[in-house]
Amino acid sequence: TMPTRLEIPDQCGMLLRFMPQERSFPTPRSWEKVSNSLYLIEEKGLAGSNIEFATIAGKVGRVAATELLAYCRLFRQGFSIEKMIRDPNGAPVPQDPGMRLAVTTALARHATKANIRAITTYAERALPEEHRVMLIDDAERGNPDVVVTDAFQRWAVKYQDVRGATTV
């Protein structure tokens, strides 16, 4: 039988993700164009503007542009996913709801067997419960290897009553 959905392996989540409703979509060539544009946008003082969003969305689509710009906001405000993983008890805590969502998404995407303990430690301290649950589900979907760790298992059990997408 034919599969109902074709899965394209993509470690970063935003490569060759075709969306029929979009006029453009992320390809290696379009990401290179975005990279070049970001330098010009920063140079002209347009970071964070509607022009920045329109420029990027025109190259890789609105969904990919939204995700990239959420990361850019984190980076520009001094948030570092690497610092959150390296120092989960001392890394800054995002106050803005949009920033918390961006941190949640980025942490889930970076989750590995080696760093899941630090990610869960940071999330317990810095993120509201609904973001922690989303992080669990997204981390599991993005890297199924994390589920065999003690840290993930303890965390998943703690939130088993509110998890929606998957179960332990």
PDB file of C-alpha atoms in Angstrom:
ATOM      1  CA  THR A   1       0.000   0.000   0.000  1.00  0.00           C
ATOM      2  CA  MET A   2       1.051   3.561  -0.568  1.00  0.00           C
ATOM      3  CA  PRO A   3       1.994   5.634   2.485  1.00  0.00           C
ATOM      4  CA  THR A   4      -0.481   8.383   3.293  1.00  0.00           C
ATOM      5  CA  ARG A   5       2.317  10.823   4.046  1.00  0.00           C
ATOM      6  CA  LEU A   6       5.823  11.016   2.617  1.00  0.00           C
ATOM      7  CA  GLU A   7       8.435  11.683   5.309  1.00  0.00           C
ATOM      8  CA  ILE A   8      11.586  13.499   4.250  1.00  0.00           C
ATOM      9  CA  PRO A   9      14.429  13.064   6.742  1.00  0.00           C
ATOM     10  CA  ASP A  10      15.480  16.481   7.994  1.00  0.00           C
ATOM     11  CA  GLN A  11      17.618  16.971  11.069  1.00  0.00           C
ATOM     12  CA  CYS A  12      16.968  20.700  11.303  1.00  0.00           C
ATOM     13  CA  GLY A  13      13.249  20.606  10.571  1.00  0.00           C
ATOM     14  CA  MET A  14      13.216  23.401   8.017  1.00  0.00           C
ATOM     15  CA  LEU A  15      14.769  22.024   4.886  1.00  0.00           C
ATOM     16  CA  LEU A  16      12.795  21.074   1.798  1.00  0.00           C
ATOM     17  CA  ARG A  17       9.527  21.381   3.728  1.00  0.00           C
ATOM     18  CA  PHE A  18       7.109  22.120   0.897  1.00  0.00           C
ATOM     19  CA  MET A  19       3.850  23.788   1.880  1.00  0.00           C
ATOM     20  CA  PRO A  20       1.414  24.236  -1.014  1.00  0.00           C
ATOM     21  CA  GLN A  21      -0.086  27.425   0.449  1.00  0.00           C
ATOM     22  CA  GLU A  22       3.354  29.131   0.501  1.00  0.00           C
ATOM     23  CA  ARG A  23       4.931  30.807  -2.499  1.00  0.00           C
ATOM     24  CA  SER A  24       8.420  29.777  -1.395  1.00  0.00           C
ATOM     25  CA  PHE A  25       9.865  27.076   0.776  1.00  0.00           C
ATOM     26  CA  PRO A  26      13.195  26.333   2.447  1.00  0.00           C
ATOM     27  CA  THR A  27      15.899  24.852   0.241  1.00  0.00           C
ATOM     28  CA  PRO A  28      19.670  24.949   0.696  1.00  0.00           C
ATOM     29  CA  ARG A  29      19.887  27.707  -1.927  1.00  0.00           C
ATOM     30  CA  SER A  30      17.142  29.819  -0.330  1.00  0.00           C
ATOM     31  CA  TRP A  31      18.752  29.469   3.136  1.00  0.00           C
ATOM     32  CA  GLU A  32      22.002  30.778   1.673  1.00  0.00           C
ATOM     33  CA  LYS A  33      20.115  33.781   0.306  1.00  0.00           C
ATOM     34  CA  VAL A  34      18.562  34.337   3.748  1.00  0.00           C
ATOM     35  CA  SER A  35      22.021  34.228   5.311  1.00  0.00           C
ATOM     36  CA  ASN A  36      23.303  36.879   2.919  1.00  0.00           C
ATOM     37  CA  SER A  37      20.190  39.001   3.512  1.00  0.00           C
ATOM     38  CA  LEU A  38      20.568  38.861   7.294  1.00  0.00           C
ATOM     39  CA  TYR A  39      23.961  40.544   7.065  1.00  0.00           C
ATOM     40  CA  LEU A  40      22.473  43.384   5.003  1.00  0.00           C
ATOM     41  CA  ILE A  41      19.424  43.687   7.277  1.00  0.00           C
ATOM     42  CA  GLU A  42      21.633  44.034  10.362  1.00  0.00           C
ATOM     43  CA  GLU A  43      23.936  46.468   8.566  1.00  0.00           C
ATOM     44  CA  LYS A  44      20.977  48.706   7.589  1.00  0.00           C
ATOM     45  CA  GLY A  45      19.469  48.600  11.113  1.00  0.00           C
ATOM     46  CA  LEU A  46      16.353  46.719  10.002  1.00  0.00           C
ATOM     47  CA  ALA A  47      16.654  43.802  12.448  1.00  0.00           C
ATOM     48  CA  GLY A  48      13.300  42.988  13.998  1.00  0.00           C
ATOM     49  CA  SER A  49      11.339  44.967  11.414  1.00  0.00           C
ATOM     50  CA  ASN A  50       8.542  43.919   9.081  1.00  0.00           C
ATOM     51  CA  ILE A  51      11.032  44.342   6.250  1.00  0.00           C
ATOM     52  CA  GLU A  52      13.228  41.651   7.791  1.00  0.00           C
ATOM     53  CA  PHE A  53      10.292  39.260   8.067  1.00  0.00           C
ATOM     54  CA  ALA A  54       9.063  39.957   4.516  1.00  0.00           C
ATOM     55  CA  THR A  55      12.557  39.509   3.084  1.00  0.00           C
ATOM     56  CA  ILE A  56      13.088  36.161   4.786  1.00  0.00           C
ATOM     57  CA  ALA A  57       9.539  34.885   4.205  1.00  0.00           C
ATOM     58  CA  GLY A  58       9.920  35.676   0.518  1.00  0.00           C
ATOM     59  CA  LYS A  59      12.901  33.345   0.362  1.00  0.00           C
ATOM     60  CA  VAL A  60      11.913  30.422   2.652  1.00  0.00           C
ATOM     61  CA  GLY A  61       8.208  30.890   3.424  1.00  0.00           C
ATOM     62  CA  ARG A  62       6.345  32.321   6.429  1.00  0.00           C
ATOM     63  CA  VAL A  63       6.656  29.257   8.695  1.00  0.00           C
ATOM     64  CA  ALA A  64      10.437  28.981   8.330  1.00  0.00           C
ATOM     65  CA  ALA A  65      10.831  32.779   8.577  1.00  0.00           C
ATOM     66  CA  THR A  66       8.844  32.845  11.822  1.00  0.00           C
ATOM     67  CA  GLU A  67      10.975  30.118  13.354  1.00  0.00           C
ATOM     68  CA  LEU A  68      14.238  31.705  12.248  1.00  0.00           C
ATOM     69  CA  LEU A  69      13.244  35.137  13.540  1.00  0.00           C
ATOM     70  CA  ALA A  70      12.242  33.665  16.903  1.00  0.00           C
ATOM     71  CA  TYR A  71      15.770  32.299  17.137  1.00  0.00           C
ATOM     72  CA  CYS A  72      17.211  35.651  16.020  1.00  0.00           C
ATOM     73  CA  ARG A  73      15.278  37.419  18.791  1.00  0.00           C
ATOM     74  CA  LEU A  74      16.798  34.998  21.293  1.00  0.00           C
ATOM     75  CA  PHE A  75      20.274  35.549  19.933  1.00  0.00           C
ATOM     76  CA  ARG A  76      19.906  39.323  19.789  1.00  0.00           C
ATOM     77  CA  GLN A  77      18.697  39.491  23.394  1.00  0.00           C
ATOM     78  CA  GLY A  78      21.652  37.509  24.673  1.00  0.00           C
ATOM     79  CA  PHE A  79      19.851  34.196  25.192  1.00  0.00           C
ATOM     80  CA  SER A  80      21.973  31.203  24.343  1.00  0.00           C
ATOM     81  CA  ILE A  81      20.664  27.660  24.104  1.00  0.00           C
ATOM     82  CA  GLU A  82      24.222  26.451  24.677  1.00  0.00           C
ATOM     83  CA  LYS A  83      24.392  28.430  27.946  1.00  0.00           C
ATOM     84  CA  MET A  84      21.022  27.032  29.058  1.00  0.00           C
ATOM     85  CA  ILE A  85      22.386  23.530  28.541  1.00  0.00           C
ATOM     86  CA  ARG A  86      25.815  24.280  30.009  1.00  0.00           C
ATOM     87  CA  ASP A  87      24.485  26.168  33.063  1.00  0.00           C
ATOM     88  CA  PRO A  88      20.817  25.206  33.581  1.00  0.00           C
ATOM     89  CA  ASN A  89      20.714  26.717  37.080  1.00  0.00           C
ATOM     90  CA  GLY A  90      22.253  30.056  36.120  1.00  0.00           C
ATOM     91  CA  ALA A  91      21.114  30.782  32.561  1.00  0.00           C
ATOM     92  CA  PRO A  92      18.663  33.679  32.150  1.00  0.00           C
ATOM     93  CA  VAL A  93      14.915  33.031  32.234  1.00  0.00           C
ATOM     94  CA  PRO A  94      12.791  34.477  29.411  1.00  0.00           C
ATOM     95  CA  GLN A  95       9.984  36.750  30.650  1.00  0.00           C
ATOM     96  CA  ASP A  96       8.201  37.369  27.353  1.00  0.00           C
ATOM     97  CA  PRO A  97       5.646  34.641  26.386  1.00  0.00           C
ATOM     98  CA  GLY A  98       6.896  34.556  22.801  1.00  0.00           C
ATOM     99  CA  MET A  99      10.467  34.208  24.013  1.00  0.00           C
ATOM    100  CA  ARG A 100       9.492  31.322  26.311  1.00  0.00           C
ATOM    101  CA  LEU A 101       7.949  29.566  23.330  1.00  0.00           C
ATOM    102  CA  ALA A 102      11.082  30.155  21.243  1.00  0.00           C
ATOM    103  CA  VAL A 103      13.258  28.777  24.065  1.00  0.00           C
ATOM    104  CA  THR A 104      10.978  25.744  24.398  1.00  0.00           C
ATOM    105  CA  THR A 105      11.178  24.984  20.688  1.00  0.00           C
ATOM    106  CA  ALA A 106      14.943  25.485  20.545  1.00  0.00           C
ATOM    107  CA  LEU A 107      15.596  23.301  23.598  1.00  0.00           C
ATOM    108  CA  ALA A 108      13.426  20.508  22.180  1.00  0.00           C
ATOM    109  CA  ARG A 109      15.299  20.676  18.904  1.00  0.00           C
ATOM    110  CA  HIS A 110      18.675  20.478  20.696  1.00  0.00           C
ATOM    111  CA  ALA A 111      17.689  17.615  23.029  1.00  0.00           C
ATOM    112  CA  THR A 112      20.046  14.633  22.998  1.00  0.00           C
ATOM    113  CA  LYS A 113      20.796  11.748  25.329  1.00  0.00           C
ATOM    114  CA  ALA A 114      23.848  13.661  26.529  1.00  0.00           C
ATOM    115  CA  ASN A 115      22.077  16.923  27.434  1.00  0.00           C
ATOM    116  CA  ILE A 116      18.499  15.983  28.335  1.00  0.00           C
ATOM    117  CA  ARG A 117      19.231  16.163  32.082  1.00  0.00           C
ATOM    118  CA  ALA A 118      20.421  19.776  31.748  1.00  0.00           C
ATOM    119  CA  ILE A 119      17.457  20.659  29.529  1.00  0.00           C
ATOM    120  CA  THR A 120      14.951  19.237  32.019  1.00  0.00           C
ATOM    121  CA  THR A 121      16.708  21.054  34.874  1.00  0.00           C
ATOM    122  CA  TYR A 122      16.514  24.370  33.026  1.00  0.00           C
ATOM    123  CA  ALA A 123      12.910  23.814  31.925  1.00  0.00           C
ATOM    124  CA  GLU A 124      11.761  23.023  35.478  1.00  0.00           C
ATOM    125  CA  ARG A 125      13.243  26.322  36.637  1.00  0.00           C
ATOM    126  CA  ALA A 126      12.447  28.600  33.721  1.00  0.00           C
ATOM    127  CA  LEU A 127       9.390  27.398  31.799  1.00  0.00           C
ATOM    128  CA  PRO A 128       5.695  27.104  32.691  1.00  0.00           C
ATOM    129  CA  GLU A 129       4.153  23.633  32.791  1.00  0.00           C
ATOM    130  CA  GLU A 130       2.502  23.799  29.367  1.00  0.00           C
ATOM    131  CA  HIS A 131       5.869  24.649  27.791  1.00  0.00           C
ATOM    132  CA  ARG A 132       7.563  21.777  29.643  1.00  0.00           C
ATOM    133  CA  VAL A 133       4.957  19.348  28.299  1.00  0.00           C
ATOM    134  CA  MET A 134       5.411  20.684  24.772  1.00  0.00           C
ATOM    135  CA  LEU A 135       9.177  20.365  25.183  1.00  0.00           C
ATOM    136  CA  ILE A 136       8.825  16.695  26.246  1.00  0.00           C
ATOM    137  CA  ASP A 137       6.654  15.839  23.262  1.00  0.00           C
ATOM    138  CA  ASP A 138       8.772  17.759  20.749  1.00  0.00           C
ATOM    139  CA  ALA A 139      12.061  16.365  22.094  1.00  0.00           C
ATOM    140  CA  GLU A 140      10.723  12.832  21.834  1.00  0.00           C
ATOM    141  CA  ARG A 141       9.500  13.383  18.274  1.00  0.00           C
ATOM    142  CA  GLY A 142      12.747  15.043  17.202  1.00  0.00           C
ATOM    143  CA  ASN A 143      15.142  12.601  18.848  1.00  0.00           C
ATOM    144  CA  PRO A 144      13.515   9.349  20.010  1.00  0.00           C
ATOM    145  CA  ASP A 145      16.826   8.287  21.602  1.00  0.00           C
ATOM    146  CA  VAL A 146      16.215  10.667  24.521  1.00  0.00           C
ATOM    147  CA  VAL A 147      13.413   8.473  25.877  1.00  0.00           C
ATOM    148  CA  VAL A 148      15.866   5.857  27.165  1.00  0.00           C
ATOM    149  CA  THR A 149      17.479   8.293  29.609  1.00  0.00           C
ATOM    150  CA  ASP A 150      16.606   8.375  33.300  1.00  0.00           C
ATOM    151  CA  ALA A 151      16.117  12.158  33.198  1.00  0.00           C
ATOM    152  CA  PHE A 152      13.584  11.916  30.379  1.00  0.00           C
ATOM    153  CA  GLN A 153      11.726   9.023  31.987  1.00  0.00           C
ATOM    154  CA  ARG A 154      11.393  10.834  35.328  1.00  0.00           C
ATOM    155  CA  TRP A 155      10.215  13.960  33.564  1.00  0.00           C
ATOM    156  CA  ALA A 156       7.758  12.129  31.323  1.00  0.00           C
ATOM    157  CA  VAL A 157       6.264  10.298  34.306  1.00  0.00           C
ATOM    158  CA  LYS A 158       5.939  13.560  36.233  1.00  0.00           C
ATOM    159  CA  TYR A 159       3.867  15.061  33.401  1.00  0.00           C
ATOM    160  CA  GLN A 160       2.124  11.895  32.171  1.00  0.00           C
ATOM    161  CA  ASP A 161      -1.324  13.170  33.154  1.00  0.00           C
ATOM    162  CA  VAL A 162      -1.060  16.259  30.971  1.00  0.00           C
ATOM    163  CA  ARG A 163       0.878  14.944  27.983  1.00  0.00           C
ATOM    164  CA  GLY A 164      -1.197  14.830  24.846  1.00  0.00           C
ATOM    165  CA  ALA A 165       0.830  13.795  21.834  1.00  0.00           C
ATOM    166  CA  THR A 166       2.643  10.748  23.146  1.00  0.00           C
ATOM    167  CA  THR A 167       2.761   8.523  26.180  1.00  0.00           C
ATOM    168  CA  VAL A 168       5.536   6.759  28.014  1.00  0.00           C
TER     169      VAL A 168
END
